[in-house]
PDB file of C-alpha atoms in Angstrom:
ATOM      1  CA  UNK V   4     137.930  87.508 125.904  1.00 78.00           C
ATOM      2  CA  UNK V   5     134.650  89.316 126.502  1.00 86.00           C
ATOM      3  CA  UNK V   6     133.765  92.992 126.622  1.00 89.00           C
ATOM      4  CA  UNK V   7     133.352  92.784 130.384  1.00 88.00           C
ATOM      5  CA  UNK V   8     137.024  91.866 130.670  1.00 88.00           C
ATOM      6  CA  UNK V   9     137.954  95.074 128.851  1.00 90.00           C
ATOM      7  CA  UNK V  10     135.629  97.119 131.057  1.00 91.00           C
ATOM      8  CA  UNK V  11     137.113  95.546 134.190  1.00 90.00           C
ATOM      9  CA  UNK V  12     140.642  96.242 132.967  1.00 89.00           C
ATOM     10  CA  UNK V  13     139.950  99.880 132.021  1.00 91.00           C
ATOM     11  CA  UNK V  14     138.301 100.560 135.373  1.00 91.00           C
ATOM     12  CA  UNK V  15     141.247  99.125 137.308  1.00 90.00           C
ATOM     13  CA  UNK V  16     143.671 101.014 135.042  1.00 90.00           C
ATOM     14  CA  UNK V  17     141.909 104.301 135.803  1.00 91.00           C
ATOM     15  CA  UNK V  18     141.604 103.708 139.545  1.00 89.00           C
ATOM     16  CA  UNK V  19     144.925 101.849 140.008  1.00 90.00           C
ATOM     17  CA  UNK V  20     143.215 100.310 143.008  1.00 89.00           C
ATOM     18  CA  UNK V  21     141.331  97.016 142.930  1.00 90.00           C
ATOM     19  CA  UNK V  22     139.117  97.888 145.863  1.00 89.00           C
ATOM     20  CA  UNK V  23     137.865 101.188 144.383  1.00 90.00           C
ATOM     21  CA  UNK V  24     137.512  99.585 140.938  1.00 90.00           C
ATOM     22  CA  UNK V  25     135.385  96.799 142.421  1.00 90.00           C
ATOM     23  CA  UNK V  26     133.127  99.359 144.081  1.00 91.00           C
ATOM     24  CA  UNK V  27     132.666 101.216 140.781  1.00 91.00           C
ATOM     25  CA  UNK V  28     131.861  97.964 139.005  1.00 91.00           C
ATOM     26  CA  UNK V  29     129.534  96.795 141.807  1.00 92.00           C
ATOM     27  CA  UNK V  30     131.325  93.485 142.224  1.00 91.00           C
ATOM     28  CA  UNK V  31     133.473  91.992 144.975  1.00 93.00           C
ATOM     29  CA  UNK V  32     137.231  92.522 144.842  1.00 90.00           C
ATOM     30  CA  UNK V  33     138.337  88.845 144.697  1.00 91.00           C
ATOM     31  CA  UNK V  34     136.285  88.047 141.537  1.00 91.00           C
ATOM     32  CA  UNK V  35     137.633  91.242 139.924  1.00 90.00           C
ATOM     33  CA  UNK V  36     141.238  90.246 140.645  1.00 90.00           C
ATOM     34  CA  UNK V  37     140.480  86.794 139.270  1.00 91.00           C
ATOM     35  CA  UNK V  38     139.013  88.208 136.039  1.00 91.00           C
ATOM     36  CA  UNK V  39     142.111  90.387 135.492  1.00 91.00           C
ATOM     37  CA  UNK V  40     144.369  87.372 136.044  1.00 91.00           C
ATOM     38  CA  UNK V  41     142.353  85.392 133.509  1.00 91.00           C
ATOM     39  CA  UNK V  42     142.671  88.238 131.005  1.00 91.00           C
ATOM     40  CA  UNK V  43     146.456  88.404 131.506  1.00 89.00           C
ATOM     41  CA  UNK V  44     146.712  84.635 131.042  1.00 91.00           C
ATOM     42  CA  UNK V  45     144.749  84.817 127.790  1.00 91.00           C
ATOM     43  CA  UNK V  46     146.816  87.763 126.524  1.00 90.00           C
ATOM     44  CA  UNK V  47     150.113  86.190 127.477  1.00 91.00           C
ATOM     45  CA  UNK V  48     151.530  89.275 129.225  1.00 91.00           C
ATOM     46  CA  UNK V  49     151.062  91.169 132.483  1.00 92.00           C
ATOM     47  CA  UNK V  50     148.907  94.304 132.560  1.00 92.00           C
ATOM     48  CA  UNK V  51     149.765  95.457 136.092  1.00 92.00           C
ATOM     49  CA  UNK V  52     152.694  95.511 138.500  1.00 90.00           C
ATOM     50  CA  UNK V  53     151.162  94.615 141.865  1.00 88.00           C
ATOM     51  CA  UNK V  54     152.623  95.145 145.304  1.00 84.00           C
ATOM     52  CA  UNK V  55     150.950  95.218 148.693  1.00 80.00           C
ATOM     53  CA  UNK V  56     150.934  99.028 148.546  1.00 83.00           C
ATOM     54  CA  UNK V  57     150.390  99.905 144.901  1.00 88.00           C
ATOM     55  CA  UNK V  58     149.119  98.883 141.505  1.00 90.00           C
ATOM     56  CA  UNK V  59     150.809 100.232 138.353  1.00 92.00           C
ATOM     57  CA  UNK V  60     150.335  99.601 134.665  1.00 92.00           C
ATOM     58  CA  UNK V  61     153.090  97.767 132.854  1.00 91.00           C
ATOM     59  CA  UNK V  62     154.389  99.157 129.565  1.00 92.00           C
ATOM     60  CA  UNK V  63     152.281  96.566 127.760  1.00 91.00           C
ATOM     61  CA  UNK V  64     149.326  97.515 129.971  1.00 89.00           C
ATOM     62  CA  UNK V  65     149.584 101.187 128.976  1.00 91.00           C
ATOM     63  CA  UNK V  66     149.577 100.293 125.267  1.00 93.00           C
ATOM     64  CA  UNK V  67     146.702  97.853 125.758  1.00 92.00           C
ATOM     65  CA  UNK V  68     144.703 100.501 127.663  1.00 92.00           C
ATOM     66  CA  UNK V  69     144.718 102.894 124.708  1.00 93.00           C
ATOM     67  CA  UNK V  70     143.352 100.223 122.376  1.00 92.00           C
ATOM     68  CA  UNK V  71     140.882  98.867 124.943  1.00 91.00           C
ATOM     69  CA  UNK V  72     139.377 102.344 125.429  1.00 90.00           C
ATOM     70  CA  UNK V  73     139.031 102.736 121.649  1.00 92.00           C
ATOM     71  CA  UNK V  74     137.252  99.382 121.410  1.00 90.00           C
ATOM     72  CA  UNK V  75     134.798 100.275 124.183  1.00 86.00           C
ATOM     73  CA  UNK V  76     134.120 103.657 122.570  1.00 88.00           C
ATOM     74  CA  UNK V  77     133.437 101.965 119.237  1.00 88.00           C
ATOM     75  CA  UNK V  78     131.063  99.543 120.921  1.00 85.00           C
ATOM     76  CA  UNK V  79     129.196 102.433 122.545  1.00 85.00           C
ATOM     77  CA  UNK V  80     128.988 104.213 119.190  1.00 77.00           C
ATOM     78  CA  UNK V  81     127.731 101.041 117.515  1.00 76.00           C
ATOM     79  CA  UNK V  82     125.044 100.619 120.158  1.00 76.00           C
ATOM     80  CA  UNK V  83     123.975 104.248 119.802  1.00 71.00           C
ATOM     81  CA  UNK V  84     123.884 104.036 115.994  1.00 67.00           C
ATOM     82  CA  UNK V  85     121.823 100.872 116.236  1.00 73.00           C
ATOM     83  CA  UNK V  86     119.451 102.571 118.658  1.00 74.00           C
ATOM     84  CA  UNK V  87     119.073 105.563 116.324  1.00 65.00           C
ATOM     85  CA  UNK V  88     118.531 103.279 113.333  1.00 65.00           C
ATOM     86  CA  UNK V  89     115.819 101.347 115.178  1.00 67.00           C
ATOM     87  CA  UNK V  90     114.023 104.666 115.747  1.00 65.00           C
ATOM     88  CA  UNK V  91     114.461 105.772 112.131  1.00 62.00           C
ATOM     89  CA  UNK V  92     116.817 108.580 113.133  1.00 63.00           C
ATOM     90  CA  UNK V  93     119.862 107.676 111.046  1.00 55.00           C
ATOM     91  CA  UNK V  94     120.430 106.450 107.499  1.00 79.00           C
ATOM     92  CA  UNK V  95     119.194 107.554 104.089  1.00 85.00           C
ATOM     93  CA  UNK V  96     115.694 108.098 102.721  1.00 91.00           C
ATOM     94  CA  UNK V  97     114.760 108.437  99.040  1.00 94.00           C
ATOM     95  CA  UNK V  98     111.563 110.470  98.695  1.00 96.00           C
ATOM     96  CA  UNK V  99     109.556 110.780  95.487  1.00 96.00           C
ATOM     97  CA  UNK V 100     107.077 113.608  94.967  1.00 96.00           C
ATOM     98  CA  UNK V 101     104.786 115.058  92.329  1.00 93.00           C
ATOM     99  CA  UNK V 102     105.799 118.572  91.312  1.00 90.00           C
ATOM    100  CA  UNK V 103     102.668 120.245  92.725  1.00 91.00           C
ATOM    101  CA  UNK V 104     103.510 118.958  96.224  1.00 93.00           C
ATOM    102  CA  UNK V 105     106.459 121.355  96.260  1.00 92.00           C
ATOM    103  CA  UNK V 106     103.978 124.237  96.615  1.00 92.00           C
ATOM    104  CA  UNK V 107     101.948 122.753  99.470  1.00 92.00           C
ATOM    105  CA  UNK V 108     102.908 120.103 102.022  1.00 93.00           C
ATOM    106  CA  UNK V 109     106.373 119.018 100.911  1.00 94.00           C
ATOM    107  CA  UNK V 110     108.423 122.013 102.202  1.00 94.00           C
ATOM    108  CA  UNK V 111     106.967 122.024 105.753  1.00 93.00           C
ATOM    109  CA  UNK V 112     107.247 118.239 106.016  1.00 94.00           C
ATOM    110  CA  UNK V 113     110.893 118.306 104.943  1.00 94.00           C
ATOM    111  CA  UNK V 114     111.653 121.147 107.334  1.00 92.00           C
ATOM    112  CA  UNK V 115     110.049 119.309 110.249  1.00 92.00           C
ATOM    113  CA  UNK V 116     111.817 116.073 109.311  1.00 92.00           C
ATOM    114  CA  UNK V 117     115.253 117.696 109.131  1.00 90.00           C
ATOM    115  CA  UNK V 118     114.738 119.338 112.507  1.00 90.00           C
ATOM    116  CA  UNK V 119     113.565 116.102 114.122  1.00 88.00           C
ATOM    117  CA  UNK V 120     116.059 113.681 112.539  1.00 88.00           C
ATOM    118  CA  UNK V 121     119.080 115.622 111.220  1.00 89.00           C
ATOM    119  CA  UNK V 122     121.167 112.452 110.857  1.00 86.00           C
ATOM    120  CA  UNK V 123     118.991 111.023 108.073  1.00 88.00           C
ATOM    121  CA  UNK V 124     120.200 111.937 104.587  1.00 87.00           C
ATOM    122  CA  UNK V 125     117.344 112.834 102.221  1.00 92.00           C
ATOM    123  CA  UNK V 126     117.376 112.255  98.475  1.00 93.00           C
ATOM    124  CA  UNK V 127     114.451 113.924  96.680  1.00 96.00           C
ATOM    125  CA  UNK V 128     113.190 112.809  93.275  1.00 96.00           C
ATOM    126  CA  UNK V 129     110.546 114.718  91.321  1.00 94.00           C
ATOM    127  CA  UNK V 130     108.368 112.096  89.605  1.00 93.00           C
ATOM    128  CA  UNK V 131     104.860 111.555  88.303  1.00 90.00           C
ATOM    129  CA  UNK V 132     102.435 109.433  90.313  1.00 91.00           C
ATOM    130  CA  UNK V 133     102.845 106.434  88.002  1.00 89.00           C
ATOM    131  CA  UNK V 134     106.632 106.682  88.087  1.00 92.00           C
ATOM    132  CA  UNK V 135     106.594 106.701  91.876  1.00 94.00           C
ATOM    133  CA  UNK V 136     104.359 103.637  92.040  1.00 92.00           C
ATOM    134  CA  UNK V 137     106.747 101.724  89.778  1.00 92.00           C
ATOM    135  CA  UNK V 138     109.906 102.828  91.581  1.00 94.00           C
ATOM    136  CA  UNK V 139     108.414 102.138  95.001  1.00 95.00           C
ATOM    137  CA  UNK V 140     107.606  98.552  94.053  1.00 92.00           C
ATOM    138  CA  UNK V 141     111.117  98.056  92.641  1.00 92.00           C
ATOM    139  CA  UNK V 142     112.704  99.541  95.781  1.00 91.00           C
ATOM    140  CA  UNK V 143     114.275 102.552  94.063  1.00 94.00           C
ATOM    141  CA  UNK V 144     112.416 105.009  96.299  1.00 95.00           C
ATOM    142  CA  UNK V 145     111.411 104.519  99.941  1.00 95.00           C
ATOM    143  CA  UNK V 146     108.320 106.707 100.142  1.00 96.00           C
ATOM    144  CA  UNK V 147     106.330 108.872  97.753  1.00 96.00           C
ATOM    145  CA  UNK V 148     103.942 111.792  97.674  1.00 96.00           C
ATOM    146  CA  UNK V 149     101.385 111.256  94.922  1.00 95.00           C
ATOM    147  CA  UNK V 150      97.964 112.181  93.608  1.00 92.00           C
ATOM    148  CA  UNK V 151      95.587 109.354  94.615  1.00 92.00           C
ATOM    149  CA  UNK V 152      93.863 107.018  93.970  1.00 90.00           C
ATOM    150  CA  UNK V 153      96.447 104.294  94.553  1.00 89.00           C
ATOM    151  CA  UNK V 154      95.113 100.961  93.345  1.00 83.00           C
ATOM    152  CA  UNK V 155      98.141  98.701  93.776  1.00 82.00           C
ATOM    153  CA  UNK V 156      97.498  96.199  96.549  1.00 79.00           C
ATOM    154  CA  UNK V 157     101.180  95.837  97.461  1.00 83.00           C
ATOM    155  CA  UNK V 158     101.414  99.512  98.426  1.00 92.00           C
ATOM    156  CA  UNK V 159     100.055 101.322 101.465  1.00 94.00           C
ATOM    157  CA  UNK V 160      98.692 104.834 101.008  1.00 94.00           C
ATOM    158  CA  UNK V 161      97.319 107.600 103.209  1.00 94.00           C
ATOM    159  CA  UNK V 162      95.840 110.968 102.236  1.00 94.00           C
ATOM    160  CA  UNK V 163      97.503 113.769 104.207  1.00 93.00           C
ATOM    161  CA  UNK V 164      96.327 116.885 102.363  1.00 94.00           C
ATOM    162  CA  UNK V 165      93.282 118.106 100.433  1.00 94.00           C
ATOM    163  CA  UNK V 166      92.655 121.385  98.640  1.00 95.00           C
ATOM    164  CA  UNK V 167      90.182 122.980  96.216  1.00 96.00           C
ATOM    165  CA  UNK V 168      90.836 123.879  92.597  1.00 96.00           C
ATOM    166  CA  UNK V 169      91.356 127.366  91.218  1.00 96.00           C
ATOM    167  CA  UNK V 170      91.991 129.065  87.899  1.00 96.00           C
ATOM    168  CA  UNK V 171      95.344 130.175  86.451  1.00 97.00           C
ATOM    169  CA  UNK V 172      95.092 132.664  83.564  1.00 97.00           C
ATOM    170  CA  UNK V 173      97.230 135.249  81.772  1.00 97.00           C
ATOM    171  CA  UNK V 174      97.165 138.669  83.429  1.00 96.00           C
ATOM    172  CA  UNK V 175      95.845 140.094  80.145  1.00 95.00           C
ATOM    173  CA  UNK V 176      92.881 137.710  80.057  1.00 95.00           C
ATOM    174  CA  UNK V 177      89.415 139.229  79.644  1.00 94.00           C
ATOM    175  CA  UNK V 178      88.332 137.744  83.003  1.00 95.00           C
ATOM    176  CA  UNK V 179      91.460 138.749  84.920  1.00 94.00           C
ATOM    177  CA  UNK V 180      89.787 141.679  86.736  1.00 93.00           C
ATOM    178  CA  UNK V 181      86.982 139.565  88.196  1.00 94.00           C
ATOM    179  CA  UNK V 182      87.163 138.646  91.882  1.00 94.00           C
ATOM    180  CA  UNK V 183      85.859 135.154  91.147  1.00 96.00           C
ATOM    181  CA  UNK V 184      85.354 133.360  87.864  1.00 96.00           C
ATOM    182  CA  UNK V 185      82.503 131.021  86.991  1.00 96.00           C
ATOM    183  CA  UNK V 186      83.522 127.776  85.355  1.00 95.00           C
ATOM    184  CA  UNK V 187      80.656 128.335  82.905  1.00 94.00           C
ATOM    185  CA  UNK V 188      82.454 131.369  81.485  1.00 95.00           C
ATOM    186  CA  UNK V 189      85.318 129.136  80.326  1.00 95.00           C
ATOM    187  CA  UNK V 190      83.354 127.097  77.772  1.00 94.00           C
ATOM    188  CA  UNK V 191      85.205 128.490  74.740  1.00 91.00           C
ATOM    189  CA  UNK V 192      88.583 128.917  76.410  1.00 96.00           C
ATOM    190  CA  UNK V 193      91.717 126.965  75.369  1.00 97.00           C
ATOM    191  CA  UNK V 194      92.798 124.709  78.245  1.00 97.00           C
ATOM    192  CA  UNK V 195      96.279 123.508  79.173  1.00 97.00           C
ATOM    193  CA  UNK V 196      96.148 120.139  80.894  1.00 95.00           C
ATOM    194  CA  UNK V 197      98.112 116.946  81.411  1.00 90.00           C
ATOM    195  CA  UNK V 198      97.319 113.413  80.282  1.00 89.00           C
ATOM    196  CA  UNK V 199      94.946 111.475  82.515  1.00 89.00           C
ATOM    197  CA  UNK V 200      97.447 108.619  82.857  1.00 85.00           C
ATOM    198  CA  UNK V 201      99.831 110.921  84.757  1.00 84.00           C
ATOM    199  CA  UNK V 202      97.433 111.733  87.620  1.00 85.00           C
ATOM    200  CA  UNK V 203      93.824 110.574  87.261  1.00 89.00           C
ATOM    201  CA  UNK V 204      93.096 111.790  90.796  1.00 88.00           C
ATOM    202  CA  UNK V 205      93.674 115.358  89.618  1.00 91.00           C
ATOM    203  CA  UNK V 206      92.590 115.034  85.985  1.00 93.00           C
ATOM    204  CA  UNK V 207      89.151 113.556  86.736  1.00 94.00           C
ATOM    205  CA  UNK V 208      87.993 116.311  89.159  1.00 95.00           C
ATOM    206  CA  UNK V 209      88.994 118.975  86.617  1.00 95.00           C
ATOM    207  CA  UNK V 210      87.043 117.263  83.820  1.00 95.00           C
ATOM    208  CA  UNK V 211      84.093 116.652  86.168  1.00 94.00           C
ATOM    209  CA  UNK V 212      84.012 120.334  87.114  1.00 95.00           C
ATOM    210  CA  UNK V 213      83.757 121.318  83.445  1.00 95.00           C
ATOM    211  CA  UNK V 214      81.158 118.664  82.687  1.00 95.00           C
ATOM    212  CA  UNK V 215      78.986 119.975  85.498  1.00 93.00           C
ATOM    213  CA  UNK V 216      78.923 123.237  83.544  1.00 94.00           C
ATOM    214  CA  UNK V 217      77.817 121.260  80.446  1.00 94.00           C
ATOM    215  CA  UNK V 218      81.042 121.332  78.461  1.00 95.00           C
ATOM    216  CA  UNK V 219      84.250 119.413  77.893  1.00 95.00           C
ATOM    217  CA  UNK V 220      87.426 121.486  78.049  1.00 95.00           C
ATOM    218  CA  UNK V 221      89.117 122.376  74.776  1.00 94.00           C
ATOM    219  CA  UNK V 222      92.616 121.073  75.523  1.00 95.00           C
ATOM    220  CA  UNK V 223      95.047 122.789  73.166  1.00 96.00           C
ATOM    221  CA  UNK V 224      98.274 121.833  74.912  1.00 94.00           C
ATOM    222  CA  UNK V 225      99.382 119.023  77.230  1.00 94.00           C
ATOM    223  CA  UNK V 226     102.241 119.124  79.744  1.00 92.00           C
ATOM    224  CA  UNK V 227     103.715 116.797  82.345  1.00 87.00           C
ATOM    225  CA  UNK V 228     104.709 119.150  85.188  1.00 88.00           C
ATOM    226  CA  UNK V 229     102.675 121.882  86.872  1.00 89.00           C
ATOM    227  CA  UNK V 230     105.526 124.370  86.437  1.00 91.00           C
ATOM    228  CA  UNK V 231     105.330 123.813  82.673  1.00 93.00           C
ATOM    229  CA  UNK V 232     101.568 124.333  82.675  1.00 94.00           C
ATOM    230  CA  UNK V 233     101.944 127.655  84.511  1.00 95.00           C
ATOM    231  CA  UNK V 234     104.712 128.709  82.112  1.00 95.00           C
ATOM    232  CA  UNK V 235     102.422 128.006  79.159  1.00 96.00           C
ATOM    233  CA  UNK V 236      99.682 130.074  80.808  1.00 96.00           C
ATOM    234  CA  UNK V 237     102.185 132.934  81.160  1.00 96.00           C
ATOM    235  CA  UNK V 238     102.908 132.566  77.442  1.00 96.00           C
ATOM    236  CA  UNK V 239      99.163 133.086  76.800  1.00 96.00           C
ATOM    237  CA  UNK V 240      98.741 129.615  75.341  1.00 96.00           C
ATOM    238  CA  UNK V 241      95.593 129.113  77.379  1.00 96.00           C
ATOM    239  CA  UNK V 242      94.165 128.797  80.895  1.00 97.00           C
ATOM    240  CA  UNK V 243      94.501 126.016  83.446  1.00 97.00           C
ATOM    241  CA  UNK V 244      92.526 124.683  86.390  1.00 96.00           C
ATOM    242  CA  UNK V 245      95.053 123.820  89.074  1.00 96.00           C
ATOM    243  CA  UNK V 246      95.267 122.918  92.773  1.00 95.00           C
ATOM    244  CA  UNK V 247      94.871 126.010  94.966  1.00 95.00           C
ATOM    245  CA  UNK V 248      98.387 125.677  96.382  1.00 94.00           C
ATOM    246  CA  UNK V 249      99.809 126.434  92.919  1.00 93.00           C
ATOM    247  CA  UNK V 250      99.176 130.095  93.676  1.00 93.00           C
ATOM    248  CA  UNK V 251     102.400 129.804  95.687  1.00 92.00           C
ATOM    249  CA  UNK V 252     104.127 129.482  92.306  1.00 91.00           C
ATOM    250  CA  UNK V 253     104.292 133.157  91.405  1.00 89.00           C
ATOM    251  CA  UNK V 254     105.118 133.552  87.711  1.00 91.00           C
ATOM    252  CA  UNK V 255     105.224 136.847  85.856  1.00 94.00           C
ATOM    253  CA  UNK V 256     102.262 137.102  83.482  1.00 95.00           C
ATOM    254  CA  UNK V 257     100.034 134.709  85.465  1.00 96.00           C
ATOM    255  CA  UNK V 258      97.163 135.514  87.817  1.00 96.00           C
ATOM    256  CA  UNK V 259      95.202 133.073  89.972  1.00 97.00           C
ATOM    257  CA  UNK V 260      91.470 133.368  90.571  1.00 96.00           C
ATOM    258  CA  UNK V 261      89.099 131.368  92.774  1.00 96.00           C
ATOM    259  CA  UNK V 262      86.101 129.786  91.071  1.00 96.00           C
ATOM    260  CA  UNK V 263      82.538 130.757  91.963  1.00 95.00           C
ATOM    261  CA  UNK V 264      81.408 127.156  92.039  1.00 94.00           C
ATOM    262  CA  UNK V 265      82.322 124.809  94.845  1.00 93.00           C
ATOM    263  CA  UNK V 266      85.082 122.625  93.468  1.00 94.00           C
ATOM    264  CA  UNK V 267      86.013 119.032  94.254  1.00 93.00           C
ATOM    265  CA  UNK V 268      88.871 118.624  96.700  1.00 94.00           C
ATOM    266  CA  UNK V 269      92.015 117.126  95.220  1.00 94.00           C
ATOM    267  CA  UNK V 270      94.328 115.164  97.470  1.00 94.00           C
ATOM    268  CA  UNK V 271      97.953 114.341  98.062  1.00 95.00           C
ATOM    269  CA  UNK V 272      98.787 110.977  99.571  1.00 95.00           C
ATOM    270  CA  UNK V 273     101.845 109.263 100.955  1.00 96.00           C
ATOM    271  CA  UNK V 274     102.699 105.822  99.574  1.00 96.00           C
ATOM    272  CA  UNK V 275     105.046 103.243 101.063  1.00 96.00           C
ATOM    273  CA  UNK V 276     105.733  99.518 101.090  1.00 93.00           C
ATOM    274  CA  UNK V 277     104.401  97.325 103.921  1.00 92.00           C
ATOM    275  CA  UNK V 278     107.971  96.167 104.710  1.00 88.00           C
ATOM    276  CA  UNK V 279     109.241  99.718 105.157  1.00 84.00           C
ATOM    277  CA  UNK V 280     112.339 100.602 107.178  1.00 84.00           C
ATOM    278  CA  UNK V 281     112.187 102.628 110.439  1.00 86.00           C
ATOM    279  CA  UNK V 282     113.195 105.855 108.634  1.00 90.00           C
ATOM    280  CA  UNK V 283     110.014 105.601 106.550  1.00 92.00           C
ATOM    281  CA  UNK V 284     107.927 105.110 109.695  1.00 90.00           C
ATOM    282  CA  UNK V 285     109.571 108.203 111.181  1.00 89.00           C
ATOM    283  CA  UNK V 286     108.804 110.198 108.024  1.00 93.00           C
ATOM    284  CA  UNK V 287     105.184 109.056 108.165  1.00 93.00           C
ATOM    285  CA  UNK V 288     104.891 110.106 111.800  1.00 90.00           C
ATOM    286  CA  UNK V 289     106.219 113.584 111.060  1.00 91.00           C
ATOM    287  CA  UNK V 290     104.136 113.985 107.903  1.00 92.00           C
ATOM    288  CA  UNK V 291     100.981 113.196 109.885  1.00 89.00           C
ATOM    289  CA  UNK V 292     101.569 115.455 112.862  1.00 84.00           C
ATOM    290  CA  UNK V 293     104.895 117.253 112.700  1.00 64.00           C
ATOM    291  CA  UNK V 294     104.316 120.338 110.568  1.00 60.00           C
ATOM    292  CA  UNK V 295     102.256 123.518 110.675  1.00 52.00           C
ATOM    293  CA  UNK V 296      99.048 122.869 108.737  1.00 51.00           C
ATOM    294  CA  UNK V 297      97.580 126.365 109.127  1.00 43.00           C
ATOM    295  CA  UNK V 298      98.248 127.167 105.476  1.00 44.00           C
ATOM    296  CA  UNK V 299      96.162 124.121 104.528  1.00 47.00           C
ATOM    297  CA  UNK V 300      93.070 125.563 106.170  1.00 39.00           C
ATOM    298  CA  UNK V 301      93.383 128.828 104.257  1.00 40.00           C
ATOM    299  CA  UNK V 302      93.303 126.989 100.926  1.00 44.00           C
ATOM    300  CA  UNK V 303      89.827 125.634 101.650  1.00 41.00           C
ATOM    301  CA  UNK V 304      88.318 129.116 101.585  1.00 39.00           C
ATOM    302  CA  UNK V 305      88.055 130.335  97.973  1.00 38.00           C
TER     303      UNK V 305
END
């Protein structure tokens, strides 16, 4: 038995006329009648009562019709699901991201992705850059949003966003009323920073900026996540140089100020495996072109 036999049978059962059914199927009537006979022989029971004037379903034919229609519907659904999967429009995607991405590109990318492919289930995991690299290689995440550079040869990467640095300080700080703050005025300030191993692509530009002003920052407290750093600034533990998009994290007791000096641009990059699934390719496509990047341009003007 083949699917075409079921399609032939269902068409005849709907039309109850071999001639009209043959026209709908775009075949000649004699081969259609022959195919139905072959199906009945294989099944071992008659599907139709035939006379010269009419064609009627047998009791067995009516029961078989219900199941045949279900089978054809399931086949159509399977084909459609396969088509969606091949386009990356169905399934599950595990996305890793560094915490600072939540205040820049991650929300618009997720919004655009959900609108474009609502049938893909997203699982989000907040991780450091190094954690994402490890979990991507082991297959525990599908794609990541990290602070480059990415030096692992088995991983593809692409920068999708760049922004300048700015200063986060307590609202009671002596420099809080200035429109812009010079990095040179921070020589004796206590800094809150993270370990270089967590994100060298962000750590190194911050250190370089200070060294250009002829000093090394006095790091009094280290933290892993940007939210923690901003919370420590609010607690007046020190100041922090952060990506400009962190100003979207409004915390009571914290004020953000642009720096007078031109700062290095820090980047966010997507990472994925070369053997990625279609859902990852779809995510990449949307991340490159599918969201409003107007806010990104504003961040480049201190």
